[in-house]
CSV table of C-alpha atoms in Angstrom, one decimal:
chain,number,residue,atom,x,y,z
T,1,UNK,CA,7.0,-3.1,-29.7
T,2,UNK,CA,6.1,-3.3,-26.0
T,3,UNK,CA,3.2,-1.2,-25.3
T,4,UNK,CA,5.1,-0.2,-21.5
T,5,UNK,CA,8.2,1.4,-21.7
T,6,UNK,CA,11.6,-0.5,-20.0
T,7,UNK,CA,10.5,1.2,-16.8
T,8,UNK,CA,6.6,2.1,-15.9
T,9,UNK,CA,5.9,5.8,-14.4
T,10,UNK,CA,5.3,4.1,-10.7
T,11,UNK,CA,8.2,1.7,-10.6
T,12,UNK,CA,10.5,4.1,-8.7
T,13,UNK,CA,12.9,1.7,-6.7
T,14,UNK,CA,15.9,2.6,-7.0
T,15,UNK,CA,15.9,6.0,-8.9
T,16,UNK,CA,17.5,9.2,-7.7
T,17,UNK,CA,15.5,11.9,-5.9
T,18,UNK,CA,15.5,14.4,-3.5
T,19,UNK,CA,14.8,15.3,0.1
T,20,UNK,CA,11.4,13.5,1.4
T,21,UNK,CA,8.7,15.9,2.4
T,22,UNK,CA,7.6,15.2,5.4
T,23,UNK,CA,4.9,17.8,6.6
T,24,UNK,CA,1.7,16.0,7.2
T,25,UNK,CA,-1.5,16.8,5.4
T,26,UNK,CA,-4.7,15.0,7.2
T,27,UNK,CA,-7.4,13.7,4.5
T,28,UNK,CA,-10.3,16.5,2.8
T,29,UNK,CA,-13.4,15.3,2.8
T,30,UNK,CA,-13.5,15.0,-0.9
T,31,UNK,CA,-10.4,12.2,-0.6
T,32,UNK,CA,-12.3,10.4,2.1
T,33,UNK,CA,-15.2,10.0,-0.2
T,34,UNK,CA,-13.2,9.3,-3.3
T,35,UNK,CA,-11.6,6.9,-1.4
T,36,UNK,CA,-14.9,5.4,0.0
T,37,UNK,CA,-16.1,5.6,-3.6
T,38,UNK,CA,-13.7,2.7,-5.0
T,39,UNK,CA,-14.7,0.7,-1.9
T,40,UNK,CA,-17.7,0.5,-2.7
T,41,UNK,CA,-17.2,0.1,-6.3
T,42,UNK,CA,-15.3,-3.0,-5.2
T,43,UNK,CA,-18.6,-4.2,-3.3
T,44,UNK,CA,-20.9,-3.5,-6.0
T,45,UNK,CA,-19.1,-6.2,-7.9
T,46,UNK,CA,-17.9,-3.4,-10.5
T,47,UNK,CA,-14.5,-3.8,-9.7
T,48,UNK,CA,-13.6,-7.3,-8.8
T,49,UNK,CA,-9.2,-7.1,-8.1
T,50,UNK,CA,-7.0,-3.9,-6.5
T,51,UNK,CA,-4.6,-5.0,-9.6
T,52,UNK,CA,-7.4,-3.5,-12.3
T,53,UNK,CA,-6.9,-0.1,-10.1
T,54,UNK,CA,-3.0,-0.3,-10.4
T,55,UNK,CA,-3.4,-1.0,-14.0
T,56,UNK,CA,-5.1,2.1,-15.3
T,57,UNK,CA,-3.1,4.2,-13.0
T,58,UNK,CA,0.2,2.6,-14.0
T,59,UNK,CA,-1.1,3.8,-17.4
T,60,UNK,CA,-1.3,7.0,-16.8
T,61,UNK,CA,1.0,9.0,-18.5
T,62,UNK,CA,4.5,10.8,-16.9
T,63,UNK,CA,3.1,14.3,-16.9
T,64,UNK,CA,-0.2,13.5,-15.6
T,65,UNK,CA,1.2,10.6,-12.6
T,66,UNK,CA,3.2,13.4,-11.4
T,67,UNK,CA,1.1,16.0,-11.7
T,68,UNK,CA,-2.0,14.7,-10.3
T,69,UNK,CA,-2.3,14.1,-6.5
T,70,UNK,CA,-2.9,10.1,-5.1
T,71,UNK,CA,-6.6,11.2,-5.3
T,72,UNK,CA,-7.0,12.4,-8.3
T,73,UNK,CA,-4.9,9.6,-9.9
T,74,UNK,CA,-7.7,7.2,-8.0
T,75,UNK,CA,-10.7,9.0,-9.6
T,76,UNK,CA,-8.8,9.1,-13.2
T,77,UNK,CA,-8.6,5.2,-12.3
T,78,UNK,CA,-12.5,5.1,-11.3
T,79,UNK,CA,-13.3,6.8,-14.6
T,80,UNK,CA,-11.0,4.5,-16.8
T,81,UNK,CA,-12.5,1.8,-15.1
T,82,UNK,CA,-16.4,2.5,-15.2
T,83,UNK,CA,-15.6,3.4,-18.5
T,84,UNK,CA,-14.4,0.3,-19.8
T,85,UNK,CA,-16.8,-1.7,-17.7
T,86,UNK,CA,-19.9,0.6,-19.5
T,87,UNK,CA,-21.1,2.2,-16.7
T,88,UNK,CA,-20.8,5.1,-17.0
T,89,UNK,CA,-19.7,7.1,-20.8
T,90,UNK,CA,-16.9,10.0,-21.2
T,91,UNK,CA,-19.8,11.9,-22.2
T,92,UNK,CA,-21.7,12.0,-19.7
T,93,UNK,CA,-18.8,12.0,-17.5
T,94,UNK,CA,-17.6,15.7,-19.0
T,95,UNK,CA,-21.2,17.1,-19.2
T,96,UNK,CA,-21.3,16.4,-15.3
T,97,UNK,CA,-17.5,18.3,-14.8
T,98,UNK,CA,-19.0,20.8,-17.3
T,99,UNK,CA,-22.1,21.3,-14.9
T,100,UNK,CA,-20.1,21.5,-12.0
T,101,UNK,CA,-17.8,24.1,-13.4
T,102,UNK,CA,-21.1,26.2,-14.5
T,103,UNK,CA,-22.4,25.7,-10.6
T,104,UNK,CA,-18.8,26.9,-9.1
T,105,UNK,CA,-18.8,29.6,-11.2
T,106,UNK,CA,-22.2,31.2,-9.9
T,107,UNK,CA,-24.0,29.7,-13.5
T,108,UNK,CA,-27.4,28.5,-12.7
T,109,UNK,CA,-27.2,25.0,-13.1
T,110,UNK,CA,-29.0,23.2,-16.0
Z,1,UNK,CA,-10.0,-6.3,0.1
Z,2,UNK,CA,-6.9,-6.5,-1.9
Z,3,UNK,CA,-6.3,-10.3,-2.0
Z,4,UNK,CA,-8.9,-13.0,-3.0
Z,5,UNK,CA,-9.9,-15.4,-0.3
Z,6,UNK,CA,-7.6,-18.4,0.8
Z,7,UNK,CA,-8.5,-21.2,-0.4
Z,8,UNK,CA,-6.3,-24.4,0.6
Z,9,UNK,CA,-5.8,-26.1,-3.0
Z,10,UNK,CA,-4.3,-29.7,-1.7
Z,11,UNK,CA,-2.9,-29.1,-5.7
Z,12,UNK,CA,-0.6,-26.4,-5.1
Z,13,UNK,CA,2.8,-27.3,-4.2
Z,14,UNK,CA,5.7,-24.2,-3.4
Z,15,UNK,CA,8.4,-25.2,-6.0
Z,16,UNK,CA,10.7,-23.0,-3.5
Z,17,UNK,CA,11.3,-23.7,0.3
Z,18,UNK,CA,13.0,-21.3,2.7
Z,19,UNK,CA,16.5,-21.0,2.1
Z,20,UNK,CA,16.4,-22.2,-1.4
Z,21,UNK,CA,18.4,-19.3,-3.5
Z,22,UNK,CA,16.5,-18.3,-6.2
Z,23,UNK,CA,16.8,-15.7,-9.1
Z,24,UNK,CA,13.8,-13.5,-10.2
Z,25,UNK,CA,13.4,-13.1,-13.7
Z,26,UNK,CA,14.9,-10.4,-15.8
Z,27,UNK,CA,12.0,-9.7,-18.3
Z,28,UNK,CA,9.0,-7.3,-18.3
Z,29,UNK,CA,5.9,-8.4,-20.0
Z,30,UNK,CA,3.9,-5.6,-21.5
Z,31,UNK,CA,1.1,-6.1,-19.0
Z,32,UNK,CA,0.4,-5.3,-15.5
Z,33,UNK,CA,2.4,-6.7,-13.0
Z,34,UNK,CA,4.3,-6.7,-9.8
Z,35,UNK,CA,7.7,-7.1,-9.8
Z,36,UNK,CA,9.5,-3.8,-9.4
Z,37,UNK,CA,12.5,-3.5,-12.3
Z,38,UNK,CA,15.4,-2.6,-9.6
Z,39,UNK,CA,15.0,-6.4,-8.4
Z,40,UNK,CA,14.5,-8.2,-11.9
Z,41,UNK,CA,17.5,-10.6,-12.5
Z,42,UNK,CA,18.9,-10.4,-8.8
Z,43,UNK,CA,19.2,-13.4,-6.8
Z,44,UNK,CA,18.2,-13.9,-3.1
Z,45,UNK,CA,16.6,-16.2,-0.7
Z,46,UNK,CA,13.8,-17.4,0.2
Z,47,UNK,CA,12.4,-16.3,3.6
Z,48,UNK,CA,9.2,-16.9,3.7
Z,49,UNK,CA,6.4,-19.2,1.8
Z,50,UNK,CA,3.2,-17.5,1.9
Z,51,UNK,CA,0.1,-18.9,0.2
Z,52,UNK,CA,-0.9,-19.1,-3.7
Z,53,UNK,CA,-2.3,-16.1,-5.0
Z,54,UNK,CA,-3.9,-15.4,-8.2
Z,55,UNK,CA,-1.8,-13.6,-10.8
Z,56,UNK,CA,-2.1,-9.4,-11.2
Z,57,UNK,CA,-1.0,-10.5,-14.8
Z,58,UNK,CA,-5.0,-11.6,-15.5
Z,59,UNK,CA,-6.7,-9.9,-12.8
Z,60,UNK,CA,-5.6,-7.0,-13.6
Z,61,UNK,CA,-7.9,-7.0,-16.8
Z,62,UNK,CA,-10.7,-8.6,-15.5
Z,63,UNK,CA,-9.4,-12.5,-15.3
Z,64,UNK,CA,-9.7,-14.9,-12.5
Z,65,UNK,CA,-6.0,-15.0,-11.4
Z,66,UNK,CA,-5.9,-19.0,-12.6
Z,67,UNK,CA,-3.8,-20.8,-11.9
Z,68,UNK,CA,-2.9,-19.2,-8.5
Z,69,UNK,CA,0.6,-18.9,-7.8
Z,70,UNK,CA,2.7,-19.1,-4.4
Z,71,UNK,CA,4.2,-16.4,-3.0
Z,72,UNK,CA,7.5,-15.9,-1.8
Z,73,UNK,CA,9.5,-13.3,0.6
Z,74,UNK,CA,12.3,-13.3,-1.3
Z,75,UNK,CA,15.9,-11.3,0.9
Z,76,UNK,CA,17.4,-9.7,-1.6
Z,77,UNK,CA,21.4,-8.2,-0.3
Z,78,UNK,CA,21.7,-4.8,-0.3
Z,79,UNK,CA,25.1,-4.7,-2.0
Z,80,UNK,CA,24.3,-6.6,-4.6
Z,81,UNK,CA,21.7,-4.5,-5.4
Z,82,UNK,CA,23.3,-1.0,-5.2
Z,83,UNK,CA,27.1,-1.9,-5.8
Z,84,UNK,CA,29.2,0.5,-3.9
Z,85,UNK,CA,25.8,2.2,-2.4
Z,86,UNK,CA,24.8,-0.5,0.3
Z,87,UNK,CA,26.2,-1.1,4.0
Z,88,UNK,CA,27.5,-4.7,3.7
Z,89,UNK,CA,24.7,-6.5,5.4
Z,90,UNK,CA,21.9,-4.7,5.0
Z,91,UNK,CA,18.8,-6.6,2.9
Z,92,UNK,CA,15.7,-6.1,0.7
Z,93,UNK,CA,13.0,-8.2,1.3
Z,94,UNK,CA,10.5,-8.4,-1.8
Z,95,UNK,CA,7.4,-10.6,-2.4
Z,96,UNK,CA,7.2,-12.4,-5.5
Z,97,UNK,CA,5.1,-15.1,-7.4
Z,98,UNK,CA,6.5,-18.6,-8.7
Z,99,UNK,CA,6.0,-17.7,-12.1
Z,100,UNK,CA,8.4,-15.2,-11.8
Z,101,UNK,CA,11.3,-17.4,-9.6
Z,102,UNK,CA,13.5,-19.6,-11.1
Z,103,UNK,CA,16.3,-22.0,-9.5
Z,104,UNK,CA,20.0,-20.0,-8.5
G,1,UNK,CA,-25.3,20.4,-3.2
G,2,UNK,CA,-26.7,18.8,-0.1
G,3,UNK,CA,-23.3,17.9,1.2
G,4,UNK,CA,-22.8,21.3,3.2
G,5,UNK,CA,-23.9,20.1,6.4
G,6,UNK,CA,-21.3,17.6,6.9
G,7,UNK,CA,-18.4,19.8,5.5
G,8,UNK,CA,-15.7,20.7,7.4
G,9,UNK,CA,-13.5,23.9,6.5
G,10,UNK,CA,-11.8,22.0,3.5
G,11,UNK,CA,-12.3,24.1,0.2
G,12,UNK,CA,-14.4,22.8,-2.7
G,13,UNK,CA,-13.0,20.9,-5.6
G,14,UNK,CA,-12.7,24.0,-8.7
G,15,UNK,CA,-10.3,22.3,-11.2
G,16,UNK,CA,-11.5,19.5,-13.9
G,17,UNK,CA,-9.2,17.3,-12.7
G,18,UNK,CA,-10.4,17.8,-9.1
G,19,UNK,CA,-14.3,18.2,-10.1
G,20,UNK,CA,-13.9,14.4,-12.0
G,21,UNK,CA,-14.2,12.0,-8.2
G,22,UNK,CA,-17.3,15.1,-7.2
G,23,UNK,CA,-18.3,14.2,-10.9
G,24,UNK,CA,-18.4,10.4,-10.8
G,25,UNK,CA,-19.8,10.6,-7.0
G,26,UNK,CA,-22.9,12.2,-8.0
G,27,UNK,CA,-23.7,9.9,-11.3
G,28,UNK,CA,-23.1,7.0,-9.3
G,29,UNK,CA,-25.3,7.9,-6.8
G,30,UNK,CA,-27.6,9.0,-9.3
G,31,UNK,CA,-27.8,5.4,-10.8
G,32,UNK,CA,-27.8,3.7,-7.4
G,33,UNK,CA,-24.3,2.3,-7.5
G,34,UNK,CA,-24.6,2.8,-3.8
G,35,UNK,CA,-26.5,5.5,-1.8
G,36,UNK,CA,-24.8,8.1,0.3
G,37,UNK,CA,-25.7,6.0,3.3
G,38,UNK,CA,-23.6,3.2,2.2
G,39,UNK,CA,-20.8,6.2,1.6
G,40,UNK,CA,-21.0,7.1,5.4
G,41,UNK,CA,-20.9,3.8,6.5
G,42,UNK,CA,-17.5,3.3,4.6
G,43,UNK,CA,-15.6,6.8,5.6
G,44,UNK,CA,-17.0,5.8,9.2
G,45,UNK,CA,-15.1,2.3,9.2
G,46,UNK,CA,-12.0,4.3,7.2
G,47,UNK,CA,-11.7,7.0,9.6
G,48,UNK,CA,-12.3,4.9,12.8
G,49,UNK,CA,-8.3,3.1,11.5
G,50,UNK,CA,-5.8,5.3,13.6
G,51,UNK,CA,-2.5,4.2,14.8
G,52,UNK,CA,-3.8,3.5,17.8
G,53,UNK,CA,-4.9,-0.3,16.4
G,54,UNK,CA,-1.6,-0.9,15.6
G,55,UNK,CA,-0.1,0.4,19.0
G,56,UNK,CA,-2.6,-2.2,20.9
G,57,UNK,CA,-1.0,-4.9,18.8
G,58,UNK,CA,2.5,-3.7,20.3
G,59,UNK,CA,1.9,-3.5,23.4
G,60,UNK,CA,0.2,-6.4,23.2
G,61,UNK,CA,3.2,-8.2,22.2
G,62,UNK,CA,5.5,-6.5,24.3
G,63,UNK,CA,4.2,-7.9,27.7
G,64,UNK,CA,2.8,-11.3,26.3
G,65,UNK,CA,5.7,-13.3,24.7
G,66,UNK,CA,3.2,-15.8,23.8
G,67,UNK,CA,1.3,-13.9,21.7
G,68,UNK,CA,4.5,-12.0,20.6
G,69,UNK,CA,5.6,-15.7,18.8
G,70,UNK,CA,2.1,-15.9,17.9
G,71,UNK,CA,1.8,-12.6,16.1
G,72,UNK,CA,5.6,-13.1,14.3
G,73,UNK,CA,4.3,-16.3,12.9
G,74,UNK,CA,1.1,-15.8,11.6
G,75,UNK,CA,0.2,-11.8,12.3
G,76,UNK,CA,-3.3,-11.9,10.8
G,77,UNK,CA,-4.2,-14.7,12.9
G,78,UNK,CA,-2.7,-13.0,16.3
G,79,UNK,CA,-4.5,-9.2,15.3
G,80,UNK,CA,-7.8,-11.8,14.8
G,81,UNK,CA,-7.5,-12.0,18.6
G,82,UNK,CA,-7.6,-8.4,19.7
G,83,UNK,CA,-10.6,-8.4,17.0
G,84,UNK,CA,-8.5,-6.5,14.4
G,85,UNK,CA,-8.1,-7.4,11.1
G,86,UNK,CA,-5.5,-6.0,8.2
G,87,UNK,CA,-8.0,-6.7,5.2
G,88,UNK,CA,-4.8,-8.8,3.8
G,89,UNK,CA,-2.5,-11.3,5.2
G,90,UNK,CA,-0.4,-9.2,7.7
G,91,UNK,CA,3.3,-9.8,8.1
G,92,UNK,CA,5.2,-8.4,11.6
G,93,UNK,CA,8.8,-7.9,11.4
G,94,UNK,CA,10.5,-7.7,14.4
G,95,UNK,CA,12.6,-4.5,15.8
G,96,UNK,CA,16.0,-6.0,18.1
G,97,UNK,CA,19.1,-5.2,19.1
G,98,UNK,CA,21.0,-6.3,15.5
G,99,UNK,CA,17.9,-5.7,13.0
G,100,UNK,CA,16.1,-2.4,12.1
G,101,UNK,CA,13.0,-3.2,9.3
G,102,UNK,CA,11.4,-0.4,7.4
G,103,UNK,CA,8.4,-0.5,5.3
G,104,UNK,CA,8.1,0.8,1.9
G,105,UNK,CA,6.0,0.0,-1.1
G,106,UNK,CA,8.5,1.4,-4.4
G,107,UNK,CA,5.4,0.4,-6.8
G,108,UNK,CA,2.2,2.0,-5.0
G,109,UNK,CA,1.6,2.9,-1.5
G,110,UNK,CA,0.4,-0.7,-0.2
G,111,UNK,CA,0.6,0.2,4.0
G,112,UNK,CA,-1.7,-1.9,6.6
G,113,UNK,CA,-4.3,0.7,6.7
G,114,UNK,CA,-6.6,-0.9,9.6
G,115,UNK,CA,-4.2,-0.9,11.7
G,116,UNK,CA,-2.4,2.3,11.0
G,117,UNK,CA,-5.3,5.0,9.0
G,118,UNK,CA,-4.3,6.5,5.9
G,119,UNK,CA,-0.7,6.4,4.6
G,120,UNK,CA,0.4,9.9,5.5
G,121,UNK,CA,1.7,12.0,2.3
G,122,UNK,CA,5.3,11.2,2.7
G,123,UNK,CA,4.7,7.6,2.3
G,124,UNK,CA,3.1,7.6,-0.9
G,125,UNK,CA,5.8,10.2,-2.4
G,126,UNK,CA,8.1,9.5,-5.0
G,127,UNK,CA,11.2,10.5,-2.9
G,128,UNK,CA,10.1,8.2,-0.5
G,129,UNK,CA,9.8,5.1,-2.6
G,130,UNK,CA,12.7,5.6,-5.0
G,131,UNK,CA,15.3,6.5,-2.1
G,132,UNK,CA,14.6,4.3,0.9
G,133,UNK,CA,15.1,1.0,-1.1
G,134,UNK,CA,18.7,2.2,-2.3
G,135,UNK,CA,19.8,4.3,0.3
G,136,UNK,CA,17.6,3.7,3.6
G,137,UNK,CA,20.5,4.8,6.4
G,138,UNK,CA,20.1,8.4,4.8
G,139,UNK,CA,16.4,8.1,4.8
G,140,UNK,CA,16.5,7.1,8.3
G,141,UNK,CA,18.4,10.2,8.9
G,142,UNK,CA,15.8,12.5,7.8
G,143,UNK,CA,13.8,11.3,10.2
G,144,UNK,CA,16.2,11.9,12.8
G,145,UNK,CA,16.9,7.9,13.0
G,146,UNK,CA,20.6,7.1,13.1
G,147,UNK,CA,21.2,3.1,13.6
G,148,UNK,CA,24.5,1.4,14.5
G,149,UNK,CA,26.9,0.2,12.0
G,150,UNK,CA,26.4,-3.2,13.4
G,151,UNK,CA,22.6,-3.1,13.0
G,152,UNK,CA,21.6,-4.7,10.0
G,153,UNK,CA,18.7,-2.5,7.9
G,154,UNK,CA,15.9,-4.9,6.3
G,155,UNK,CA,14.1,-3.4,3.5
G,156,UNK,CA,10.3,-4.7,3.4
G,157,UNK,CA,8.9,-3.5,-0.2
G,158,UNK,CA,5.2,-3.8,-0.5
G,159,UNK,CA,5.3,-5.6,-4.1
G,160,UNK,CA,2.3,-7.9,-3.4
G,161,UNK,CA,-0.5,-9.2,-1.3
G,162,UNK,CA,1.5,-8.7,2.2
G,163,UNK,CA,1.1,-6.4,4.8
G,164,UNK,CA,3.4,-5.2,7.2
G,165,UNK,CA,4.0,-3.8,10.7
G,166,UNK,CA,7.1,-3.4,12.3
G,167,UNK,CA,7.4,-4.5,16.1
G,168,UNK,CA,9.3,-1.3,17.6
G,169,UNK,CA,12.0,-2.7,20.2
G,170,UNK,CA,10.3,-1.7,23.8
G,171,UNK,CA,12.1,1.2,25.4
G,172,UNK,CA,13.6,0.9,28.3
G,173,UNK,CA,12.3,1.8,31.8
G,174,UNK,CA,8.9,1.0,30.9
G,175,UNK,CA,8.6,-2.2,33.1
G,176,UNK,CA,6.1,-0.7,35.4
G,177,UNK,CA,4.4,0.4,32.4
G,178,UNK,CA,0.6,-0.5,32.0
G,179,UNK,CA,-0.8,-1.4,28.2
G,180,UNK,CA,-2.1,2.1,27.9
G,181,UNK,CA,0.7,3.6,28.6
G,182,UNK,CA,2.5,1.5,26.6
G,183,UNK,CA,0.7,2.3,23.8
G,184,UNK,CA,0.5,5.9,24.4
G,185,UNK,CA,4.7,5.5,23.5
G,186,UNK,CA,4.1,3.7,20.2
G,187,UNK,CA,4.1,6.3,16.8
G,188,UNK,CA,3.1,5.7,13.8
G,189,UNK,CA,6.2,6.2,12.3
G,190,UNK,CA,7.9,3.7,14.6
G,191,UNK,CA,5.4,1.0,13.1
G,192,UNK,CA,6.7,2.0,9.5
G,193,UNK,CA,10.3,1.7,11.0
G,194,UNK,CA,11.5,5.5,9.9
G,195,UNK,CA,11.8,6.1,13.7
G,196,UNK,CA,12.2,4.3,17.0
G,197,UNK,CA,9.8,4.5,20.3
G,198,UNK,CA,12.3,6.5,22.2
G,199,UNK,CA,12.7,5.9,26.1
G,200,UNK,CA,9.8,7.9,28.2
């Protein structure tokens, strides 16, 4: 059995929906940087075509592609990706959200 | 950033000139790639020859794209598309690889 | 973090799923992917793509037919001359009195960035995508664009390597107009094709 279903979560055209949003929201500085971040993950030679992005994002699955902002869906692609390429691990990956958290929180960091 | 370098490949020859009709494929291979479901199986012209490209198919997991292939804008009619929906007249113009064109 | 001093008001990530991008910043700078110089350099060259690229190639074209042919037939060759470059092959789709084009792209959010900055939200939304291919005349109207019956609506969907920019028809009683003030007329959204450049 196909592994993608008769109609992938980003291929819209076509379907039914409602009124467009249209209030503007400018970039945070956190999207800038994600955003920088797979530039220069494309110069560094880790990522080599825009397609491997879509890919991983068009894996994603319903809940999450709708739920997530563009952003986030970009750093859930980044991760995938430096995953698969080995350079960086899930592990360490969480232990760095997991330090963050502690840090927001008021924790002293590790 | 998005697109690999041209290269002029004295090898590659468009299959498809403008105004030839063409039909896009109705099929959807379980991998990557970019041809939106809502125009699969539709027939349209050909508007535009761009250059070869390599395939999102293969670079999508890390391939080289080989062989490139040429890409097309393709005018799509709206009613066709949308029965009953579309103003008569109105178009859809899509881009779309070779691979994925056959003869109307 | 050390990041403070270049933060404007925007509110810290909190959530996992928006700590992962702070998370993957700071281990890839930690291994030297690339150093937080290289970062500003990039958001630099990002932010510095506004609109305002795209209106120069308008106006550009609007009081140079030459270069008006030129751009139609081979746009990233004709934005090469005003030192402006799409980062992929740019198509221009003409505005006139019979044909209204409108930019989409139903599978991402593929949009001519250098010449225009970021997509803004709308753009990239489901609603967007999925509606304007099927029903674009009530899209339009959203946006407060309402086109002739006898106008045909092109479609441009994004599904590739291509990118697009619409050349807005010029308004009238701008004939005395200089390029700046030409391009002070020339919106965003009238280079997507949801709106028109209305008459000063």
């Amino acid at each position: 059995m196909d592994s993608r279903p008769q109609r992938c979560v980003h291929d819209v055209g076509g379907l039914p929906d409602g009124p467009i949003d249209r209030s503007e929201h400018a970039l945070t500085f956190w999207e800038w940087r994600i955003d920088a971040m797979i530039r220069l993950l494309f110069k560094a030679g880790i990522l080599v075509d825009f397609a491997e992005l879509r890919r991983v994002i068009e894996d994603l699955s319903e809940t999450d592609y709708g739920e997530m902002s563009y952003y986030e869906r970009w750093s859930e692609a980044g991760a995938a990706l430096l995953i698969e390429k080995g350079v960086l691990t899930r592990a360490e990956i969480e232990a760095r959200i997991d330090e963050l958290l502690a840090d927001a929180s008021g924790s002293v960091s590790p | 950033m998005t697109c690999p370098p041209p290269i002029e490949d004295p090898s590659i020859v468009a299959r498809f000139a403008v105004g030839d009709r063409v039909r896009i494929d109705d099929r959807d291979p379980a991998v990557h790639h970019r041809v939106p479901a809502y125009v699969r199986g539709h027939v349209g012209e050909v508007v535009r020859v761009m250059r070869a490209f390599g395939q999102p198919e293969l670079l999508a997991y890390g391939g080289d794209g080989e062989p490139r292939q040429v890409l097309y804008r393709v005018r799509l009619v709206q009613s066709d598309l949308w029965p009953g929906d579309a103003k008569s007249g109105d178009t859809l113009d899509v881009e779309i690889f070779e691979h994925w064109l056959g003869p109307a | 973090m050390s990041d403070h001093a270049h933060q404007p008001d925007d509110p810290e990530p909190a959530t996992r799923r928006a700590l992962l991008g702070v998370a993957l910043r700071s281990l890839l700078l930690e291994k030297r992917v690339y150093s937080e110089d290289d970062e500003r350099r990039v958001v630099e060259r990002l932010e510095a793509a506004s609109p305002a690229q795209g209106a120069r190639v308008v106006a550009k074209a609007w009081t140079d037919d030459a270069f008006r042919d030129r751009l139609l037939d081979d746009g990233s060759a004709a934005i090469a001359e005003l030192d402006l470059d799409a980062g992929a092959p740019l198509v221009v789709v003409e505005n006139t009195e019979r044909v209204h084009n409108v930019l989409v792209c139903t599978l991402c959010s593929c949009y001519p960035r250098m010449l225009l900055g970021p997509q803004p939200a709308w753009y990239k939304s489901v609603a967007y995508r999925s509606r304007v291919v099927r029903e674009p005349r009530a899209v339009l109207a959203e946006f407060g664009t309402t086109l002739p019956d006898d106008t045909t609506v092109r479609v441009h969907d994004s599904t590739a390597e291509l990118r697009y920019l619409v050349l807005p028809r010029r308004p009238a009683g701008t004939e005395a107009f200089s390029l700046r003030d030409l391009e002070a007329l020339i919106t965003r959204d009238a280079l997507i094709g949801v709106t028109t450049v209305p008459a000063p």
